[in-house]
Coordinates of C-alpha atoms in Angstrom, one line a residue:
Chain A
X1 CA 76.8 128.9 87.0
X2 CA 73.4 127.2 87.9
X3 CA 72.3 124.5 85.5
X4 CA 69.7 126.9 84.4
X5 CA 72.0 129.7 83.5
X6 CA 73.9 127.3 81.6
X7 CA 71.1 125.8 79.5
X8 CA 69.9 129.8 79.1
X9 CA 73.0 131.0 78.1
X10 CA 74.1 128.7 75.1
X11 CA 70.6 127.4 74.0
X12 CA 71.1 123.6 72.2
X13 CA 74.7 123.6 73.6
X14 CA 74.3 120.6 75.9
X15 CA 72.5 118.4 72.7
X16 CA 75.7 116.1 72.8
X17 CA 75.9 115.8 76.2
X18 CA 75.8 112.7 77.9
X19 CA 75.9 112.4 82.1
X20 CA 77.0 109.3 83.1
X21 CA 75.7 107.7 85.9
X22 CA 79.2 107.4 87.9
X23 CA 80.1 111.0 87.3
X24 CA 77.2 111.8 90.1
X25 CA 76.9 108.3 92.4
X26 CA 75.0 110.0 94.9
X27 CA 71.8 110.7 93.0
X28 CA 69.5 107.7 92.4
X29 CA 68.2 107.6 89.2
X30 CA 65.1 109.2 89.4
X31 CA 67.5 112.3 90.8
X32 CA 69.6 111.7 88.0
X33 CA 66.4 111.9 85.4
X34 CA 65.1 114.6 87.3
X35 CA 67.8 116.9 87.6
X36 CA 68.8 116.0 83.7
X37 CA 65.2 117.5 83.0
X38 CA 65.9 120.6 84.8
X39 CA 69.0 121.2 83.0
X40 CA 67.9 120.4 79.4
X41 CA 70.4 117.2 79.1
X42 CA 68.5 114.7 77.1
X43 CA 71.4 111.6 77.2
X44 CA 72.6 109.4 80.0
X45 CA 75.1 106.5 80.1
X46 CA 73.9 103.5 82.9
X47 CA 75.7 101.2 84.7
X48 CA 74.2 97.8 85.5
X49 CA 74.9 97.4 89.1
X50 CA 72.5 100.2 89.9
X51 CA 70.3 99.8 87.4
X52 CA 69.7 96.3 88.4
X53 CA 69.1 97.9 91.7
X54 CA 66.6 99.5 90.8
X55 CA 65.1 97.0 88.7
X56 CA 65.7 96.9 84.6
X57 CA 62.3 97.1 83.3
X58 CA 61.4 99.9 85.8
X59 CA 64.6 101.9 85.0
X60 CA 63.9 101.8 81.2
X61 CA 60.3 103.4 82.1
X62 CA 61.7 105.9 83.9
X63 CA 64.5 107.0 81.8
X64 CA 61.2 106.9 78.6
X65 CA 59.3 109.1 80.8
X66 CA 62.1 111.7 81.2
X67 CA 62.6 111.7 77.5
X68 CA 66.1 110.2 78.3
X69 CA 68.0 108.5 75.6
X70 CA 70.4 106.4 77.2
X71 CA 73.6 106.4 75.3
X72 CA 75.7 103.2 76.6
X73 CA 75.6 100.8 79.3
X74 CA 78.7 99.6 81.5
X75 CA 79.7 97.0 81.3
X76 CA 80.1 93.6 79.7
X77 CA 83.3 91.5 79.5
X78 CA 85.7 90.2 81.9
X79 CA 86.6 87.7 79.4
X80 CA 90.3 86.6 79.8
X81 CA 89.6 83.7 82.0
X82 CA 91.6 80.4 81.3
X83 CA 89.0 78.4 83.4
X84 CA 86.6 76.8 80.9
X85 CA 83.3 77.2 83.5
X86 CA 84.9 80.8 84.8
X87 CA 84.7 81.6 81.1
X88 CA 81.2 79.8 80.4
X89 CA 79.8 82.0 83.2
X90 CA 81.3 85.4 82.0
X91 CA 79.4 84.7 78.6
X92 CA 75.9 84.0 80.5
X93 CA 76.8 87.1 82.8
X94 CA 77.7 89.4 79.5
X95 CA 74.3 87.9 77.6
X96 CA 72.1 88.8 80.6
X97 CA 74.0 92.4 80.0
X98 CA 72.9 92.7 76.4
X99 CA 70.0 91.6 77.1
X100 CA 69.6 94.9 80.0
X101 CA 71.4 96.8 77.1
X102 CA 68.1 96.1 74.9
X103 CA 65.6 96.8 77.8
X104 CA 66.8 100.2 78.2
X105 CA 66.9 100.7 74.5
X106 CA 70.4 101.6 74.5
X107 CA 72.7 100.8 71.0
X108 CA 75.8 100.7 73.1
X109 CA 76.9 97.7 75.7
X110 CA 80.9 98.9 76.9
X111 CA 83.3 96.0 77.3
X112 CA 86.1 95.9 80.1
X113 CA 87.8 93.4 78.5
X114 CA 89.6 91.5 81.8
X115 CA 93.0 91.4 83.1
X116 CA 95.3 88.4 83.7
X117 CA 94.2 85.2 85.8
X118 CA 96.4 84.8 88.2
X119 CA 99.8 83.5 87.6
X120 CA 98.7 84.2 83.5
X121 CA 102.0 86.1 82.1
X122 CA 101.0 85.5 78.5
X123 CA 98.9 88.5 77.5
X124 CA 98.7 87.9 74.0
X125 CA 96.5 84.8 74.6
X126 CA 94.8 86.7 77.0
X127 CA 93.8 89.1 74.1
X128 CA 93.2 86.5 72.2
X129 CA 90.6 85.3 74.5
X130 CA 88.9 88.7 74.3
X131 CA 88.2 87.7 70.6
X132 CA 86.7 85.0 71.0
X133 CA 84.4 86.0 73.4
X134 CA 83.5 88.8 71.5
X135 CA 82.3 86.5 68.2
X136 CA 80.3 84.2 70.6
X137 CA 78.4 87.3 71.5
X138 CA 78.3 89.9 68.5
X139 CA 75.6 88.1 66.9
X140 CA 73.4 87.7 69.9
X141 CA 74.2 91.1 70.6
X142 CA 73.3 92.2 67.0
X143 CA 69.7 89.9 66.8
X144 CA 69.0 92.7 70.0
X145 CA 70.1 95.6 68.2
X146 CA 73.1 96.0 71.1
X147 CA 76.6 96.9 69.6
X148 CA 79.4 95.8 71.4
X149 CA 81.6 98.5 72.3
X150 CA 85.5 97.2 72.8
X151 CA 87.1 99.9 75.6
X152 CA 90.6 100.4 75.8
X153 CA 91.7 100.9 79.5
X154 CA 94.8 103.1 80.7
X155 CA 98.1 100.8 80.4
X156 CA 97.9 100.5 84.3
X157 CA 95.0 98.4 84.3
X158 CA 96.4 95.6 81.9
X159 CA 97.2 93.2 84.4
X160 CA 94.0 93.4 86.6
X161 CA 91.0 94.9 84.4
X162 CA 91.3 95.0 80.6
X163 CA 94.4 93.5 78.5
X164 CA 92.8 96.3 75.9
X165 CA 95.3 99.0 76.1
X166 CA 95.3 101.1 73.3
X167 CA 92.7 101.8 70.7
X168 CA 95.0 100.4 68.4
X169 CA 94.8 96.6 70.0
X170 CA 90.8 97.4 70.3
X171 CA 90.3 98.0 66.4
X172 CA 92.6 95.3 65.8
X173 CA 89.6 93.2 67.8
X174 CA 86.7 95.3 66.3
X175 CA 87.7 95.0 62.7
X176 CA 87.3 91.2 62.6
X177 CA 83.9 91.6 63.2
X178 CA 81.1 93.3 60.6
X179 CA 81.1 97.2 61.3
X180 CA 77.3 97.5 63.4
X181 CA 77.9 94.2 65.3
X182 CA 81.0 96.0 67.2
X183 CA 82.9 98.8 67.9
X184 CA 85.3 100.8 70.1
X185 CA 85.0 103.2 72.8
X186 CA 87.6 106.4 72.7
X187 CA 87.8 107.6 76.4
X188 CA 90.5 111.0 76.9
X189 CA 91.2 109.4 80.4
X190 CA 92.3 106.0 79.0
X191 CA 94.0 107.2 75.4
X192 CA 95.2 110.8 76.5
X193 CA 99.1 109.7 76.8
X194 CA 99.3 107.7 73.3
X195 CA 100.9 109.4 70.5
X196 CA 99.8 107.0 68.0
X197 CA 96.0 107.9 69.1
X198 CA 95.4 110.7 66.4
X199 CA 96.1 108.3 63.6
X200 CA 93.6 105.3 65.5
X201 CA 91.0 107.6 65.8
X202 CA 91.0 108.4 61.8
X203 CA 91.4 104.5 61.5
X204 CA 88.2 104.3 63.9
X205 CA 86.2 107.2 62.2
X206 CA 86.8 106.1 58.9
X207 CA 85.6 102.5 59.5
X208 CA 83.0 103.8 61.5
X209 CA 83.5 102.0 64.9
X210 CA 83.5 105.0 67.3
X211 CA 80.7 103.8 69.4
X212 CA 81.2 106.0 72.2
X213 CA 83.1 109.2 73.2
X214 CA 83.8 109.7 77.3
X215 CA 85.3 112.4 78.4
X216 CA 87.4 113.0 82.0
X217 CA 90.4 114.5 82.8
X218 CA 93.5 113.1 84.0
X219 CA 94.9 114.6 87.6
X220 CA 97.4 113.1 89.8
X221 CA 98.8 112.1 92.0
X222 CA 96.8 108.9 91.3
X223 CA 95.7 106.9 93.8
X224 CA 96.0 103.7 95.6
X225 CA 94.1 101.7 93.4
X226 CA 94.2 103.6 90.9
X227 CA 90.6 103.5 90.2
X228 CA 89.1 106.5 91.7
X229 CA 91.2 109.3 90.9
X230 CA 89.9 111.0 87.8
X231 CA 89.8 114.7 87.0
X232 CA 86.7 116.9 86.7
X233 CA 86.7 118.5 83.1
X234 CA 89.6 121.0 82.5
X235 CA 91.3 120.5 86.2
X236 CA 93.6 118.1 84.3
X237 CA 96.3 117.8 81.2
X238 CA 94.3 116.3 78.7
X239 CA 93.2 118.3 75.3
X240 CA 89.7 117.3 75.7
X241 CA 88.5 120.0 73.1
X242 CA 91.2 118.5 70.5
X243 CA 90.1 115.2 71.1
X244 CA 86.4 116.0 70.9
X245 CA 87.5 118.1 67.3
X246 CA 89.5 114.6 66.1
X247 CA 86.5 112.4 66.5
X248 CA 84.3 114.8 65.4
X249 CA 86.6 115.2 62.1
X250 CA 87.4 111.4 61.5
X251 CA 82.9 111.7 61.5
X252 CA 81.3 110.7 64.9
X253 CA 78.1 112.6 65.1
X254 CA 77.3 110.9 69.0
X255 CA 77.1 111.5 72.1
X256 CA 80.0 113.2 74.2
X257 CA 79.3 110.7 77.7
X258 CA 81.5 112.6 80.6
X259 CA 82.4 109.8 82.7
X260 CA 84.4 111.1 86.1
X261 CA 85.1 108.6 89.3
X262 CA 86.0 110.9 91.6
X263 CA 84.8 111.0 95.6
X264 CA 85.4 114.7 95.2
X265 CA 82.5 114.6 93.1
X266 CA 80.7 112.1 95.2
X267 CA 80.7 114.0 98.2
X268 CA 79.1 117.1 97.1
X269 CA 75.7 118.2 96.2
X270 CA 74.4 116.6 92.7
X271 CA 72.4 119.5 91.4
X272 CA 76.1 121.3 91.9
X273 CA 78.4 118.5 90.3
X274 CA 75.7 118.4 87.4
X275 CA 75.9 122.4 86.7
X276 CA 79.8 122.5 86.9
X277 CA 79.8 119.6 84.8
X278 CA 77.4 121.4 82.1
X279 CA 79.4 124.5 82.7
X280 CA 82.8 122.5 81.6
X281 CA 82.2 120.6 78.9
X282 CA 81.0 124.0 77.2
X283 CA 84.3 126.1 78.4
X284 CA 86.7 122.7 78.0
X285 CA 84.8 120.4 75.4
X286 CA 82.5 121.9 73.3
Chain B
X1 CA 119.1 79.6 99.1
X2 CA 122.0 81.8 100.5
X3 CA 123.6 84.0 98.0
X4 CA 126.9 81.4 97.8
X5 CA 124.8 78.8 97.5
X6 CA 123.3 80.8 94.4
X7 CA 126.8 81.2 93.0
X8 CA 128.2 78.0 93.7
X9 CA 125.1 76.7 92.4
X10 CA 125.5 78.0 89.2
X11 CA 129.0 79.2 88.6
X12 CA 128.7 82.1 85.9
X13 CA 124.8 82.6 86.3
X14 CA 125.3 86.0 87.9
X15 CA 128.0 87.5 85.2
X16 CA 125.4 89.8 83.2
X17 CA 123.1 90.4 86.8
X18 CA 123.6 94.0 87.6
X19 CA 121.8 95.0 91.2
X20 CA 120.6 98.6 91.0
X21 CA 121.3 100.0 94.4
X22 CA 117.7 101.4 94.5
X23 CA 116.5 97.5 94.8
X24 CA 118.1 97.2 98.2
X25 CA 118.2 100.9 99.3
X26 CA 118.8 100.1 103.0
X27 CA 122.2 99.4 102.0
X28 CA 124.8 102.0 102.1
X29 CA 127.4 102.2 99.5
X30 CA 130.4 100.1 101.4
X31 CA 127.3 97.6 102.0
X32 CA 126.6 97.4 98.5
X33 CA 130.2 96.9 97.5
X34 CA 130.8 94.4 100.0
X35 CA 127.6 92.6 99.3
X36 CA 127.9 92.2 95.5
X37 CA 131.7 90.8 96.4
X38 CA 130.2 88.1 98.3
X39 CA 127.9 86.9 96.4
X40 CA 130.0 87.1 93.1
X41 CA 127.8 89.9 91.7
X42 CA 130.4 92.3 89.8
X43 CA 128.0 95.0 88.2
X44 CA 125.8 97.6 90.2
X45 CA 123.7 100.6 88.6
X46 CA 123.8 103.7 90.9
X47 CA 121.6 106.8 91.8
X48 CA 122.5 110.0 91.7
X49 CA 121.7 111.0 95.0
X50 CA 123.0 108.5 97.3
X51 CA 126.6 108.5 95.0
X52 CA 126.6 112.3 95.9
X53 CA 126.1 111.9 99.7
X54 CA 128.8 109.4 99.7
X55 CA 131.2 111.5 97.8
X56 CA 131.4 110.9 93.6
X57 CA 135.3 110.6 93.7
X58 CA 135.0 108.4 96.6
X59 CA 131.8 106.3 95.0
X60 CA 134.2 105.6 92.0
X61 CA 137.1 104.5 94.1
X62 CA 135.3 102.1 96.1
X63 CA 133.8 100.4 93.0
X64 CA 137.2 100.5 91.6
X65 CA 138.4 98.5 95.0
X66 CA 135.4 96.4 94.8
X67 CA 136.0 95.5 90.9
X68 CA 132.7 96.3 90.4
X69 CA 131.8 98.3 87.1
X70 CA 128.9 101.0 87.1
X71 CA 126.0 100.1 84.7
X72 CA 124.1 102.8 85.0
X73 CA 123.2 106.0 86.4
X74 CA 120.0 107.4 87.4
X75 CA 119.2 109.8 86.2
X76 CA 119.2 112.8 84.1
X77 CA 116.6 114.3 82.3
X78 CA 113.4 116.5 83.4
X79 CA 113.7 118.7 80.0
X80 CA 109.8 119.5 79.8
X81 CA 110.1 123.1 81.2
X82 CA 108.5 125.6 79.1
X83 CA 110.2 128.4 81.3
X84 CA 113.6 128.9 80.0
X85 CA 115.5 129.8 82.9
X86 CA 114.3 126.4 84.4
X87 CA 115.0 124.7 81.2
X88 CA 118.4 126.2 81.5
X89 CA 119.1 124.7 85.0
X90 CA 117.7 121.8 84.1
X91 CA 120.5 121.6 81.3
X92 CA 122.9 122.8 83.9
X93 CA 122.1 119.8 86.4
X94 CA 122.5 117.5 83.5
X95 CA 125.9 118.5 82.5
X96 CA 126.9 117.8 86.4
X97 CA 125.3 114.2 86.1
X98 CA 127.2 113.6 83.0
X99 CA 130.1 114.3 84.9
X100 CA 129.2 111.9 87.5
X101 CA 128.8 109.4 85.3
X102 CA 132.2 109.7 83.7
X103 CA 133.5 109.8 87.1
X104 CA 132.2 106.8 87.7
X105 CA 133.3 105.1 84.4
X106 CA 129.8 104.2 83.5
X107 CA 128.8 104.6 80.0
X108 CA 125.2 104.6 80.7
X109 CA 123.5 108.3 81.6
X110 CA 119.5 106.9 82.0
X111 CA 117.4 109.7 81.5
X112 CA 114.0 110.4 82.7
X113 CA 112.4 113.2 80.5
X114 CA 109.9 114.7 82.6
X115 CA 106.3 115.7 82.6
X116 CA 104.1 118.4 81.2
X117 CA 104.5 121.3 83.4
X118 CA 101.4 122.7 85.7
X119 CA 98.6 124.0 82.9
X120 CA 100.3 122.6 80.0
X121 CA 98.1 120.4 77.6
X122 CA 100.6 119.7 74.6
X123 CA 102.1 116.6 75.3
X124 CA 103.5 116.5 71.6
X125 CA 105.4 119.8 72.5
X126 CA 107.2 118.3 75.6
X127 CA 108.2 115.7 73.6
X128 CA 110.2 117.9 71.3
X129 CA 111.3 119.8 74.2
X130 CA 113.0 116.2 75.2
X131 CA 114.9 116.2 71.9
X132 CA 115.4 119.8 71.9
X133 CA 117.3 118.8 75.3
X134 CA 118.8 115.7 74.6
X135 CA 120.7 117.4 71.2
X136 CA 122.4 120.1 73.5
X137 CA 123.7 117.2 76.0
X138 CA 124.8 114.6 73.7
X139 CA 127.9 116.0 71.9
X140 CA 128.6 116.9 75.9
X141 CA 128.1 113.0 77.0
X142 CA 130.2 111.8 74.0
X143 CA 133.1 113.8 74.6
X144 CA 133.4 112.4 78.5
X145 CA 132.7 109.2 76.8
X146 CA 128.8 108.9 78.7
X147 CA 125.6 107.8 76.4
X148 CA 122.5 109.0 76.9
X149 CA 119.6 106.4 77.4
X150 CA 115.8 107.9 76.9
X151 CA 113.7 105.8 78.9
X152 CA 110.4 104.8 78.1
X153 CA 108.5 105.3 81.4
X154 CA 105.0 103.3 81.9
X155 CA 102.3 105.7 80.9
X156 CA 100.7 106.3 84.1
X157 CA 103.6 108.6 84.8
X158 CA 103.2 110.8 81.5
X159 CA 101.8 113.9 83.2
X160 CA 104.3 113.9 86.3
X161 CA 107.3 112.2 85.5
X162 CA 107.9 111.3 81.9
X163 CA 106.5 112.1 78.2
X164 CA 108.2 109.4 77.0
X165 CA 105.6 106.1 77.2
X166 CA 106.7 103.5 75.0
X167 CA 109.9 102.1 73.6
X168 CA 108.8 103.8 70.0
X169 CA 108.6 107.3 71.1
X170 CA 112.1 106.8 72.9
X171 CA 113.5 105.2 69.5
X172 CA 112.0 108.0 67.4
X173 CA 114.3 110.7 69.7
X174 CA 117.4 108.4 70.0
X175 CA 117.8 107.5 66.4
X176 CA 117.7 111.5 65.5
X177 CA 121.5 111.3 67.0
X178 CA 124.6 108.8 66.5
X179 CA 124.2 105.6 67.8
X180 CA 127.2 105.9 70.3
X181 CA 125.5 109.1 71.7
X182 CA 122.2 108.2 72.3
X183 CA 120.2 105.1 73.1
X184 CA 117.2 103.6 75.0
X185 CA 116.5 101.7 77.8
X186 CA 114.5 98.1 78.1
X187 CA 112.5 97.9 81.3
X188 CA 110.1 94.9 81.9
X189 CA 108.1 97.1 84.9
X190 CA 107.3 100.2 82.1
X191 CA 106.8 98.1 78.9
X192 CA 105.1 94.6 79.4
X193 CA 101.5 95.7 79.0
X194 CA 102.8 97.0 74.9
X195 CA 101.8 94.5 71.6
X196 CA 104.5 96.6 69.7
X197 CA 107.0 96.2 72.2
X198 CA 108.5 92.7 70.4
X199 CA 109.3 95.1 66.8
X200 CA 110.5 98.0 68.9
X201 CA 112.9 95.9 70.5
X202 CA 114.3 94.1 67.5
X203 CA 114.2 97.7 66.0
X204 CA 116.0 99.0 68.9
X205 CA 118.8 95.8 68.9
X206 CA 119.3 96.2 65.1
X207 CA 119.8 99.4 65.5
X208 CA 122.6 99.5 68.5
X209 CA 119.9 101.2 70.8
X210 CA 119.6 98.9 73.5
X211 CA 121.9 101.0 76.2
X212 CA 120.2 98.9 79.0
X213 CA 117.8 96.5 80.3
X214 CA 116.3 96.5 83.5
X215 CA 113.8 94.2 85.3
X216 CA 111.3 94.3 87.8
X217 CA 108.0 92.4 87.8
X218 CA 104.5 93.9 87.7
X219 CA 102.1 93.5 90.4
X220 CA 98.9 94.9 92.0
X221 CA 97.0 96.7 93.6
X222 CA 99.2 100.0 93.1
X223 CA 99.9 102.1 96.0
X224 CA 99.1 105.7 96.1
X225 CA 101.4 107.8 93.9
X226 CA 102.1 104.2 91.8
X227 CA 105.6 105.1 92.4
X228 CA 106.6 102.2 95.0
X229 CA 105.0 99.3 93.8
X230 CA 107.3 97.4 91.7
X231 CA 107.4 93.3 92.3
X232 CA 110.2 90.8 92.9
X233 CA 111.4 88.9 90.1
X234 CA 108.4 86.6 89.3
X235 CA 106.1 87.7 91.6
X236 CA 103.7 89.4 89.3
X237 CA 102.6 88.8 85.9
X238 CA 105.3 90.0 83.7
X239 CA 107.1 87.3 80.9
X240 CA 110.7 88.5 82.7
X241 CA 112.5 85.4 80.4
X242 CA 110.7 86.3 77.1
X243 CA 112.0 89.7 77.2
X244 CA 115.6 88.6 78.4
X245 CA 115.1 86.3 75.0
X246 CA 113.7 89.3 72.7
X247 CA 116.8 91.3 74.1
X248 CA 119.6 88.8 73.3
X249 CA 117.8 88.0 69.7
X250 CA 117.9 91.6 68.9
X251 CA 121.9 91.5 69.6
X252 CA 122.0 93.2 73.2
X253 CA 124.6 91.7 75.3
X254 CA 125.2 94.2 78.2
X255 CA 123.4 93.3 81.7
X256 CA 120.6 92.6 83.0
X257 CA 120.0 94.9 86.0
X258 CA 117.5 94.6 88.6
X259 CA 115.9 97.6 89.5
X260 CA 112.9 96.9 92.1
X261 CA 111.3 100.0 94.0
X262 CA 109.4 97.8 97.3
X263 CA 109.2 99.2 100.6
X264 CA 108.9 95.5 101.1
X265 CA 112.5 94.7 100.2
X266 CA 113.6 98.0 102.0
X267 CA 112.4 96.3 105.2
X268 CA 114.3 93.5 104.9
X269 CA 117.8 91.9 105.6
X270 CA 120.0 93.7 102.9
X271 CA 121.9 90.2 102.5
X272 CA 118.4 88.2 102.1
X273 CA 117.5 90.3 99.6
X274 CA 120.5 90.0 97.4
X275 CA 120.3 86.1 97.8
X276 CA 116.6 86.1 96.8
X277 CA 117.2 88.4 93.8
X278 CA 120.5 86.3 92.4
X279 CA 117.9 82.8 92.8
X280 CA 115.1 84.7 91.0
X281 CA 116.9 86.1 88.5
X282 CA 118.1 82.6 87.2
X283 CA 115.1 81.1 88.0
X284 CA 112.7 83.7 86.1
X285 CA 115.1 85.8 83.4
X286 CA 118.3 83.9 83.1

């Protein structure tokens, strides 16, 4: 089914869909804007590096001109350095990320908290350093209309990428701050295995803490480094619709952002991938 | 430090150490028995395939002759098939595993529960199938002096190997059965990232449910397939001594079994690896 057929077939069905640009990494920002317009998709999630390369102001103008809402900017974070100078540098970089989010008029900056510094074996202390950094940054972000979104990453990333591994841990940090300043990300790829997730989604939704909902499927074998092995929607073992129904039941009304890191998708035509995502979104998530 | 130097240096220091045979996979069973005897190590963990290849009765005689206690047999499990014939076959195979454990005079059969069958997206139901299989097998095992040990594996194995991902989930299943019939495995490699683990170790220890304590370190990058990337003791980010102190404080008095799957260790001299494990065990775990 082409993207036009998808939008013809189900008018309004794509209203909540947001395309994270990493899903179609082979596209430039103008190609992404054009592709979304052609498909009736009005929301995108962006990443800092390609936005900086294109120019932040210029990217913001492009999104506005295309009628596109930026649902999230990835990513701030990496707060867990124990060295004072590195921590200060990380805070500075996060202030720039917040400024970029404000320029892009997105309300949500996704935070990937950081892993354990070399030689460090105290993950509880590293989690506390995350909370301390959020305390410093949240008011700065709030002044610029940006909310920080703590993202729990799958436990396989706990040592080198993100010491926040469960939705419960993310909420333990977020709830220390005003609800309009700090929320959490619910990402199916990271959380699908956890039997505590249904209760934690209720906790997050009831508290108004769900800042973003991202979807990708889980497939194996995992590739070396485990970063780029996410599955296309419906290809793996995640009950994507069940997740979406749970966040909806918990009161979430925001975007459903498709974020798939997959060399297999990147090797194909962007137009074809976008059409497939739109079709599978309707079949497996909506 | 050689293995002899290690045992000379700390008499009795290796009393709780058990060497899982997969850690020194390059060794045959007789080499393992000989190496342990030369190093003052009196306990080993065994795996079904190499034991079957050598002969189960013959392996039992070899262990007895060497004065070696078998602390655990890996592994039973793979209970999550939805197909009735396959589930029956899995139960039969597990009865054989129990018989083998009894022959080896080990009280502990480690269970790796199994992943999700292809196309299955209901992980909660798969976990229930695990509990149902344990219900069938636990009395059979108890009659033969064998206790089933439910092992939670890291969540990165949840889809293809083990739907039981946390110590809490393992205890939720184990506690449905008599304490002398079903316990759990506490393995640092699988559990180190989880902030609920300290409380769950107390729960497990208080209830007398810790059937085995296994140690390995966590290192990255993870290799493709994520099976064979475990770290030598002290090489990674796990607070191994902290874990050992927690299981001890919870009342565990059993073996500390070193189980490291690492091609880097397998490529070296078994004698050298055993000496290194003994030395690092004393430095990082004891």
